[in-house]
Tab-separated table of N, CA and C in Angstrom:
chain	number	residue	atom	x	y	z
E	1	UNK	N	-1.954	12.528	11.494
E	1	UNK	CA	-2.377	12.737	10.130
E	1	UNK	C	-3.045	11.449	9.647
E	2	UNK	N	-4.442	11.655	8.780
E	2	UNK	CA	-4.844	10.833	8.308
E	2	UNK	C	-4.833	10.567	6.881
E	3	UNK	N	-4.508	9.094	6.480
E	3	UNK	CA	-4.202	8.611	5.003
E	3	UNK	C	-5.019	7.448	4.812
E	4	UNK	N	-5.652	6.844	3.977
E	4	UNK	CA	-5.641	5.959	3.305
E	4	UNK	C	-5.089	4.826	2.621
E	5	UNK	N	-5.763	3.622	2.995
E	5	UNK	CA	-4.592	2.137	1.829
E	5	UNK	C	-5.528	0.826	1.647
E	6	UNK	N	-5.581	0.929	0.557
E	6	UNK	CA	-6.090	-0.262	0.259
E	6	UNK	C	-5.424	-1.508	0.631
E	7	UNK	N	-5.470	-2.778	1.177
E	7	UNK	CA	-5.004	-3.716	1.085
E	7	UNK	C	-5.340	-4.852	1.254
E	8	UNK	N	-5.243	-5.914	0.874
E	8	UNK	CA	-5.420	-7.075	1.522
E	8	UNK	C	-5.634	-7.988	2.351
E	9	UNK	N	-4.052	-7.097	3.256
E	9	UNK	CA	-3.047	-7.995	4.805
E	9	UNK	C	-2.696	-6.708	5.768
E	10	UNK	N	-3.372	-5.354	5.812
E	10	UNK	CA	-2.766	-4.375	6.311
E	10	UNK	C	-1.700	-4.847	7.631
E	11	UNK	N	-2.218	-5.658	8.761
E	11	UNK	CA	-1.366	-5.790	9.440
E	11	UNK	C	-0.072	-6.135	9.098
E	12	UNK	N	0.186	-7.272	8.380
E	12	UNK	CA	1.253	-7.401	7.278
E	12	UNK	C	1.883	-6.203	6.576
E	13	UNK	N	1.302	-5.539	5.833
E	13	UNK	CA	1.939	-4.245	4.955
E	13	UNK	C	2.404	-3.838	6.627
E	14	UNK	N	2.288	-3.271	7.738
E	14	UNK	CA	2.275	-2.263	8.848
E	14	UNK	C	3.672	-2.617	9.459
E	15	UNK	N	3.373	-4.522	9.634
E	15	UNK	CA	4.862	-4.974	10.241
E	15	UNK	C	5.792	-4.702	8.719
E	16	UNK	N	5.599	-4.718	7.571
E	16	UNK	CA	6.709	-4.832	6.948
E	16	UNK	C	7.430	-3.839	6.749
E	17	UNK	N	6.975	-2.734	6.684
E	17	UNK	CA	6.651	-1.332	5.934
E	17	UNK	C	7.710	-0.892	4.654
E	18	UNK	N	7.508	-1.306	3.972
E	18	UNK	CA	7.820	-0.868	2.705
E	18	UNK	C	6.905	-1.543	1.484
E	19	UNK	N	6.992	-0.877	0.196
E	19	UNK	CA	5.907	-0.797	-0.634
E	19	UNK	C	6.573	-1.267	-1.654
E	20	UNK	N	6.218	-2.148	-2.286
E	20	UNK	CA	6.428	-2.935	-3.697
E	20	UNK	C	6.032	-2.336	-5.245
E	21	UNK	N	6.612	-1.974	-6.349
E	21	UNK	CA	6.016	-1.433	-7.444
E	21	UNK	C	4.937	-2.675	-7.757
E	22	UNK	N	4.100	-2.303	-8.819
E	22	UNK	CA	3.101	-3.288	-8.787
E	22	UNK	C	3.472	-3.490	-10.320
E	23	UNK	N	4.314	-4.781	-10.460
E	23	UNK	CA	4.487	-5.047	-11.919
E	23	UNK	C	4.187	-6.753	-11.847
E	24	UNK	N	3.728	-6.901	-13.299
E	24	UNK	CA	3.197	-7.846	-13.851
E	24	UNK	C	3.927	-9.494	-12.903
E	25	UNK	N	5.141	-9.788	-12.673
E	25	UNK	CA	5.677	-10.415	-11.863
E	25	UNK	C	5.205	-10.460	-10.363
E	26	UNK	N	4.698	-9.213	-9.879
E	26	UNK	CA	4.218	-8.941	-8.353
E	26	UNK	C	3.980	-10.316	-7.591
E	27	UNK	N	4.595	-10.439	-6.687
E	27	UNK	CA	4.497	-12.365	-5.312
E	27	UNK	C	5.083	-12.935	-6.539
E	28	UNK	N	5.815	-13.135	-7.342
E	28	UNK	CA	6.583	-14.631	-7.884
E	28	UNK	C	8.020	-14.695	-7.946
E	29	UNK	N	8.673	-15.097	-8.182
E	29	UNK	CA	10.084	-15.408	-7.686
E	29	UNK	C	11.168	-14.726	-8.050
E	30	UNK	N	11.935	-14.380	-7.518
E	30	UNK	CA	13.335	-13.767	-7.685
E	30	UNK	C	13.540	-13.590	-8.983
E	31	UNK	N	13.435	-14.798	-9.695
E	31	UNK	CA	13.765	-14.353	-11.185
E	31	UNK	C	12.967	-14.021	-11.894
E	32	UNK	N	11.192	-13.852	-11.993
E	32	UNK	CA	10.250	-13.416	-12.155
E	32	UNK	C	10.713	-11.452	-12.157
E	33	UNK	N	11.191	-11.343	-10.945
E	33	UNK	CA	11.262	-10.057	-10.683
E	33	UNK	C	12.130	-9.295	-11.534
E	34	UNK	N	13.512	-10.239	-11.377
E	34	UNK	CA	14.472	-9.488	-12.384
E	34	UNK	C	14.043	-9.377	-13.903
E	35	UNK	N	12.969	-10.720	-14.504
E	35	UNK	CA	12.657	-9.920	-15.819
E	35	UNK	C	11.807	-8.631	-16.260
E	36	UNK	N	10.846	-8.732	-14.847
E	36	UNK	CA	9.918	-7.360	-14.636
E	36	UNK	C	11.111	-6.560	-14.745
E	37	UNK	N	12.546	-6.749	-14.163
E	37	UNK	CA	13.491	-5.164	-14.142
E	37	UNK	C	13.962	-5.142	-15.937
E	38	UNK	N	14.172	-6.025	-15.660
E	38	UNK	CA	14.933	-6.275	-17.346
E	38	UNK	C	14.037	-5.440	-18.614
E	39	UNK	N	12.562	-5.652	-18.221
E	39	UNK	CA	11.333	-5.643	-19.136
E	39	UNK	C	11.568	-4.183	-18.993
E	40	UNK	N	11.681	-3.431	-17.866
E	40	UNK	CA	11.887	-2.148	-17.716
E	40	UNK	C	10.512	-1.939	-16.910
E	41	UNK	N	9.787	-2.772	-16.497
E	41	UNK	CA	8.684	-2.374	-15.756
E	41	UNK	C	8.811	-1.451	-14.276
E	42	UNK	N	10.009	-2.273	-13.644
E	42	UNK	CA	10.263	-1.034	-12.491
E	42	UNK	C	11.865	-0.953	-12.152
E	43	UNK	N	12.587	-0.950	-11.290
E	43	UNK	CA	13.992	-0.707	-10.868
E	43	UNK	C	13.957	-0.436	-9.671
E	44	UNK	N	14.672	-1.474	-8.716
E	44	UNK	CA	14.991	-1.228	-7.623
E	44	UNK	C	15.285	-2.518	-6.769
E	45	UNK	N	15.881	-2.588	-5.566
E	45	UNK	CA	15.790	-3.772	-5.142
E	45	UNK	C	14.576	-4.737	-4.551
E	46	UNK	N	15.341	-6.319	-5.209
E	46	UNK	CA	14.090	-7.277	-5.000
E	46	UNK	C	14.406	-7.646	-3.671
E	47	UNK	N	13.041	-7.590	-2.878
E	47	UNK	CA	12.778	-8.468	-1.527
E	47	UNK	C	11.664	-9.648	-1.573
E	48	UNK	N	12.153	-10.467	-0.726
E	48	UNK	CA	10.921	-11.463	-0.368
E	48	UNK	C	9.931	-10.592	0.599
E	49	UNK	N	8.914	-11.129	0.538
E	49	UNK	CA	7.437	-10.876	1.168
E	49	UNK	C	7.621	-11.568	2.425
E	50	UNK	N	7.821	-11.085	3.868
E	50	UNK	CA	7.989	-11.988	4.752
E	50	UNK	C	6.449	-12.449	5.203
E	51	UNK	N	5.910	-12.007	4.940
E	51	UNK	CA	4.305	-12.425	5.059
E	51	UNK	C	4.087	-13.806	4.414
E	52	UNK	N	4.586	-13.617	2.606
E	52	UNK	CA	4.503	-14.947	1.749
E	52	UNK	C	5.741	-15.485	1.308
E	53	UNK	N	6.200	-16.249	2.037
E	53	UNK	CA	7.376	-16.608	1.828
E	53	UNK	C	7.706	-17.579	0.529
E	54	UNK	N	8.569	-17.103	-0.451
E	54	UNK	CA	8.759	-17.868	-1.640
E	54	UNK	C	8.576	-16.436	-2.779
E	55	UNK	N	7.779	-15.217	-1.927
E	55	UNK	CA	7.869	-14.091	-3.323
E	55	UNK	C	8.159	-13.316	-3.327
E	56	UNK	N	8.047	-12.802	-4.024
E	56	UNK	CA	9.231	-11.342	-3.835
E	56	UNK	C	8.778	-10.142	-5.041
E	57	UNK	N	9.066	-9.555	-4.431
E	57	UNK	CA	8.882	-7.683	-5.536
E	57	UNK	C	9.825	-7.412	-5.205
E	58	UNK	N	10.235	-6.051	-6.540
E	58	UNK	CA	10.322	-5.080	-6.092
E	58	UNK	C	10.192	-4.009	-5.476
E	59	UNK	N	11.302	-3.109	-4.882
E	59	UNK	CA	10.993	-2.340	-3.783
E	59	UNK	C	10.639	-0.846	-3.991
E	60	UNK	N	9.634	-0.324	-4.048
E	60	UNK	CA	9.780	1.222	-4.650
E	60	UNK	C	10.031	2.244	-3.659
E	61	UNK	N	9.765	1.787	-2.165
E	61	UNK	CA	9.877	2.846	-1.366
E	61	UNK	C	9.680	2.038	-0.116
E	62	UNK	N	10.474	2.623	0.976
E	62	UNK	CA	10.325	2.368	2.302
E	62	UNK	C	9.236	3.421	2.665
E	63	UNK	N	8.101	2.211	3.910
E	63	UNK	CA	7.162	3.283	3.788
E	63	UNK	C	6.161	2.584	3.407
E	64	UNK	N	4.545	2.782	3.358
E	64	UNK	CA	3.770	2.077	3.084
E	64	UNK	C	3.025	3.087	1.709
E	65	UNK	N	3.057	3.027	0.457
E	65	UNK	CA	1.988	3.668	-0.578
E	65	UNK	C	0.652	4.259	0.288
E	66	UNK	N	-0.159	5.231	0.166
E	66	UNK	CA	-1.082	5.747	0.367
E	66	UNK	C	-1.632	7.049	-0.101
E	67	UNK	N	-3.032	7.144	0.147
E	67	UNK	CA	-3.496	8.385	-0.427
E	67	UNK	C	-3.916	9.137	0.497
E	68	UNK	N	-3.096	10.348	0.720
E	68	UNK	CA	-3.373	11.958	1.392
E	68	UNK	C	-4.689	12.791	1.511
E	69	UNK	N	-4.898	12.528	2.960
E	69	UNK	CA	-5.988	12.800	3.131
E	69	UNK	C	-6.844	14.118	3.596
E	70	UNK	N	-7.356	14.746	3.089
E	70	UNK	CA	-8.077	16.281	4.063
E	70	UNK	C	-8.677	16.008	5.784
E	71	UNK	N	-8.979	14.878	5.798
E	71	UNK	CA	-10.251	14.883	6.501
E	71	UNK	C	-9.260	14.879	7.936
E	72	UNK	N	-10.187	15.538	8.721
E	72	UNK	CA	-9.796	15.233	10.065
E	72	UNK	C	-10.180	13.998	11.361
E	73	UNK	N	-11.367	13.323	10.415
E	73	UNK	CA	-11.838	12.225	11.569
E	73	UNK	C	-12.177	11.258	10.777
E	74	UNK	N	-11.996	9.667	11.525
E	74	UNK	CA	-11.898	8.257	10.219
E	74	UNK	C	-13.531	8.219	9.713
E	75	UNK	N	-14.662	9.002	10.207
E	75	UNK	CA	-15.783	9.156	9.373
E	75	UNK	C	-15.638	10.129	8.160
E	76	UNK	N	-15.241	11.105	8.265
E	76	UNK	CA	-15.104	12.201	7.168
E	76	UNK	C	-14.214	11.474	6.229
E	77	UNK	N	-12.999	10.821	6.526
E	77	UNK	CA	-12.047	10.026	5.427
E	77	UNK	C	-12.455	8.645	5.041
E	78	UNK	N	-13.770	8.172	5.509
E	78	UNK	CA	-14.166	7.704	4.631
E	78	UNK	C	-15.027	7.948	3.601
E	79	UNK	N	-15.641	9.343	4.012
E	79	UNK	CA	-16.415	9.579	2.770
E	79	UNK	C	-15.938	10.083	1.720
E	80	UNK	N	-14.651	10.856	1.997
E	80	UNK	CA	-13.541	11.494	0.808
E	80	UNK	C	-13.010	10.888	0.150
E	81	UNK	N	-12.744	9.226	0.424
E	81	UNK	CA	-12.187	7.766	-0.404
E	81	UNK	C	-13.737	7.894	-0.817
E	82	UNK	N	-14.193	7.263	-0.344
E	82	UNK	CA	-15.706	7.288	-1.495
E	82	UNK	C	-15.775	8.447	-2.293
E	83	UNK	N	-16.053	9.578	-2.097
E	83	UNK	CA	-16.053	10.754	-3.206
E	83	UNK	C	-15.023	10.510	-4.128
E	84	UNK	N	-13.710	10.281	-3.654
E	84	UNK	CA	-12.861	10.419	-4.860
E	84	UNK	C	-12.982	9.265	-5.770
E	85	UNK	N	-13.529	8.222	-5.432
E	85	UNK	CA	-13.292	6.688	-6.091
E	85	UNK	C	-11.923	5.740	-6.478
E	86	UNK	N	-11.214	6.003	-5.450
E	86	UNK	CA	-9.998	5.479	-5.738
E	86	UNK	C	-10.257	3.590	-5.256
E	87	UNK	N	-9.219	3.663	-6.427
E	87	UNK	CA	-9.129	1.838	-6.478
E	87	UNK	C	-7.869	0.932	-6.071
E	88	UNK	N	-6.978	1.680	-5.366
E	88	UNK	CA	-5.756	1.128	-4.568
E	88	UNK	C	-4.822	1.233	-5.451
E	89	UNK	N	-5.240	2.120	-6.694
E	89	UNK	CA	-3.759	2.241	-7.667
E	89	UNK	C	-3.323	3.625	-7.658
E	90	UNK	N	-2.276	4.190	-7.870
E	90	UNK	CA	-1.893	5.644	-7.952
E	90	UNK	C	-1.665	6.213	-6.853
E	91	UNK	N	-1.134	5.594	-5.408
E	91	UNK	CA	-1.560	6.444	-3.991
E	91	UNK	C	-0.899	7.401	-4.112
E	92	UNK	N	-0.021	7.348	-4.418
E	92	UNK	CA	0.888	9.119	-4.284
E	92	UNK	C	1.935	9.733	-3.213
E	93	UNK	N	1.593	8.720	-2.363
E	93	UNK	CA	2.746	9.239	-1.399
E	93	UNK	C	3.254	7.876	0.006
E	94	UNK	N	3.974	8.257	0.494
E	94	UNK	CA	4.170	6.819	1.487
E	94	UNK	C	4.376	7.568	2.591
E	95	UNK	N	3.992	6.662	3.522
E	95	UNK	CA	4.086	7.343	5.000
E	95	UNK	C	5.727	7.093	5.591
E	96	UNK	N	5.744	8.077	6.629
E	96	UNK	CA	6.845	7.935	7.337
E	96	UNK	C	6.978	7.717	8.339
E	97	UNK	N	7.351	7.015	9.313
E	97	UNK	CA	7.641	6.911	11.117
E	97	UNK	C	6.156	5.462	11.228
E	98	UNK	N	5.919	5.552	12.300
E	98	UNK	CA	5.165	5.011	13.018
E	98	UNK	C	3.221	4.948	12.459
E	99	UNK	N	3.029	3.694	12.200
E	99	UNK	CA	1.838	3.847	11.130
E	99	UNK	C	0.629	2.598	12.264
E	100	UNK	N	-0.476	3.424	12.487
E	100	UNK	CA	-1.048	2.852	13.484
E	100	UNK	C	-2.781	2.722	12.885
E	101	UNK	N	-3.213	1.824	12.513
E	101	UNK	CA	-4.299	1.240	11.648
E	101	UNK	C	-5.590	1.266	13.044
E	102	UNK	N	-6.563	2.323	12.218
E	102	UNK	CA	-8.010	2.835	13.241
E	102	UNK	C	-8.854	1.959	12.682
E	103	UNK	N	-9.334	2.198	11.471
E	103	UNK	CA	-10.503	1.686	10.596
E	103	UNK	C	-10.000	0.505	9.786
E	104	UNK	N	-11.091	-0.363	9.258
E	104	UNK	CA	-11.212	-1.377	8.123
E	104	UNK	C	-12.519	-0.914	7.645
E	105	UNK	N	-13.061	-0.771	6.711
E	105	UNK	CA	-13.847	-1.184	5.663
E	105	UNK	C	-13.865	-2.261	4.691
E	106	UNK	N	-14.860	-3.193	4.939
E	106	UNK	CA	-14.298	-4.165	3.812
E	106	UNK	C	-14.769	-4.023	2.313
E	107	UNK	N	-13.426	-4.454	1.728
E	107	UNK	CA	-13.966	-4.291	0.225
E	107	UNK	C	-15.214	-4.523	-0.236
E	108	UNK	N	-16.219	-5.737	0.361
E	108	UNK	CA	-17.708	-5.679	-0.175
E	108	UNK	C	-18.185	-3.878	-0.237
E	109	UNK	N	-18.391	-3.863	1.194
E	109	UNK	CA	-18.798	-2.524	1.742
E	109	UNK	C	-18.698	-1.146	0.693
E	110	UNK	N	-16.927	-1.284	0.293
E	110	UNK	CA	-16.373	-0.186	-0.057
E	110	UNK	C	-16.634	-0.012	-1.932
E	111	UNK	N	-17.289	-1.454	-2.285
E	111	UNK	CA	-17.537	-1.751	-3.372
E	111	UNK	C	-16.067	-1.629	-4.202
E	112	UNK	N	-14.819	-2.377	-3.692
E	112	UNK	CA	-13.595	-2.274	-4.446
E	112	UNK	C	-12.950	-3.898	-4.620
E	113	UNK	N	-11.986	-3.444	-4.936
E	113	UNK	CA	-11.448	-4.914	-4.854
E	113	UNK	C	-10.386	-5.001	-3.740
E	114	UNK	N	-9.794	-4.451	-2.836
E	114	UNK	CA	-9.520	-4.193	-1.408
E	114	UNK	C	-10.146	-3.763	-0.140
E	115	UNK	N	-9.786	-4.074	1.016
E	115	UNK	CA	-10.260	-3.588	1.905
E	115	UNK	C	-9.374	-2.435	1.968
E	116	UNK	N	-10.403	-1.253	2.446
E	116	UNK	CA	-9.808	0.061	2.349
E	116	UNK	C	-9.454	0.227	4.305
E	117	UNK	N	-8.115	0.980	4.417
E	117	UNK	CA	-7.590	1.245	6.383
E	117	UNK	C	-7.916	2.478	6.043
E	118	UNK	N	-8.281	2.507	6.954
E	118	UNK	CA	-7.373	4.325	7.544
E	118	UNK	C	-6.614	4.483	8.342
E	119	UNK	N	-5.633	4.835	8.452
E	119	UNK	CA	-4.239	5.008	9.131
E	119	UNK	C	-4.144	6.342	9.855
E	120	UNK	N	-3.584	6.424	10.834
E	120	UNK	CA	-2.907	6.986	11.556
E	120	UNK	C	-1.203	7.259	11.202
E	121	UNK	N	-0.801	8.120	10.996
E	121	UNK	CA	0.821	7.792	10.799
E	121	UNK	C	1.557	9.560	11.237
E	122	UNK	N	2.586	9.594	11.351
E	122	UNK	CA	3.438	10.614	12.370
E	122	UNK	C	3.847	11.869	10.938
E	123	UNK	N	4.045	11.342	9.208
E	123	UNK	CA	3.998	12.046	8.153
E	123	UNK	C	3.996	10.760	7.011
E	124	UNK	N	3.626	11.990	5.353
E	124	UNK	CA	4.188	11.365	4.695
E	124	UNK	C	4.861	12.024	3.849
E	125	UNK	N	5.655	11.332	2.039
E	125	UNK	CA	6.111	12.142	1.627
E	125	UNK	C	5.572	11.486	0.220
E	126	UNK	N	6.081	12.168	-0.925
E	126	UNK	CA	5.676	12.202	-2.535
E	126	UNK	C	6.486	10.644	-2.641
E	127	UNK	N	6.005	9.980	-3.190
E	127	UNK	CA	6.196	8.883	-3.784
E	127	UNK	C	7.200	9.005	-5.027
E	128	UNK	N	7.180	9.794	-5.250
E	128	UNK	CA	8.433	10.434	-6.406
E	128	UNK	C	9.597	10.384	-6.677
């Protein structure tokens, strides 16, 4: 099955696999995070970033965020991220099992502010 993800560090997101809420605190410190919880921005447990060591989010889901894709081949799913215009916010669902990265597009290219993957992965489920 093919999905979509904007990111940064995909290899990073791939070894880590779990997905961070994206609140105002996002990479700053432990106690940064707990006022994002306090603030009520998200809920759940804080981890460090083993990628950036020193930051930490919260955790919204094991699993990497992404957007669900129709297409059957990494040319067709990239033109369906282009048709839809997504901007790496709102993915909707997180993958499950084994997540194996085909494509990069780079953000110049994709005209975003991420580089957009396309993934390979075994399922996913509602982010919900």
């Amino acid at each position: 099955m093919l999905v979509a993800r904007f990111s940064d560090n995909i290899e990073e997101d791939i070894k880590r696999g779990w997905s961070s809420w994206m609140t105002p605190n996002l990479g700053g410190t432990r106690k940064d995070c707990k006022e994002d919880i306090r603030d009520g921005f998200a809920n759940g447990e804080i981890r460090e970033f083993p990628e950036h060591r020193g930051c930490f989010g919260i955790v919204h889901h094991e699993g990497l965020s992404c957007y669900r894709l129709e297409s059957d081949t990494v040319e067709e799913a990239i033109e369906e991220i282009r048709e839809s215009c997504k901007d790496g916010s709102g993915f909707g669902y997180a993958t499950v099992g084994e997540v194996r990265l085909l494509k990069t597009i780079s953000a110049k290219e994709m005209e975003s502010l991420r580089d957009l993957h396309i993934l390979d992965v075994e399922d996913i489920v509602s982010e919900c």
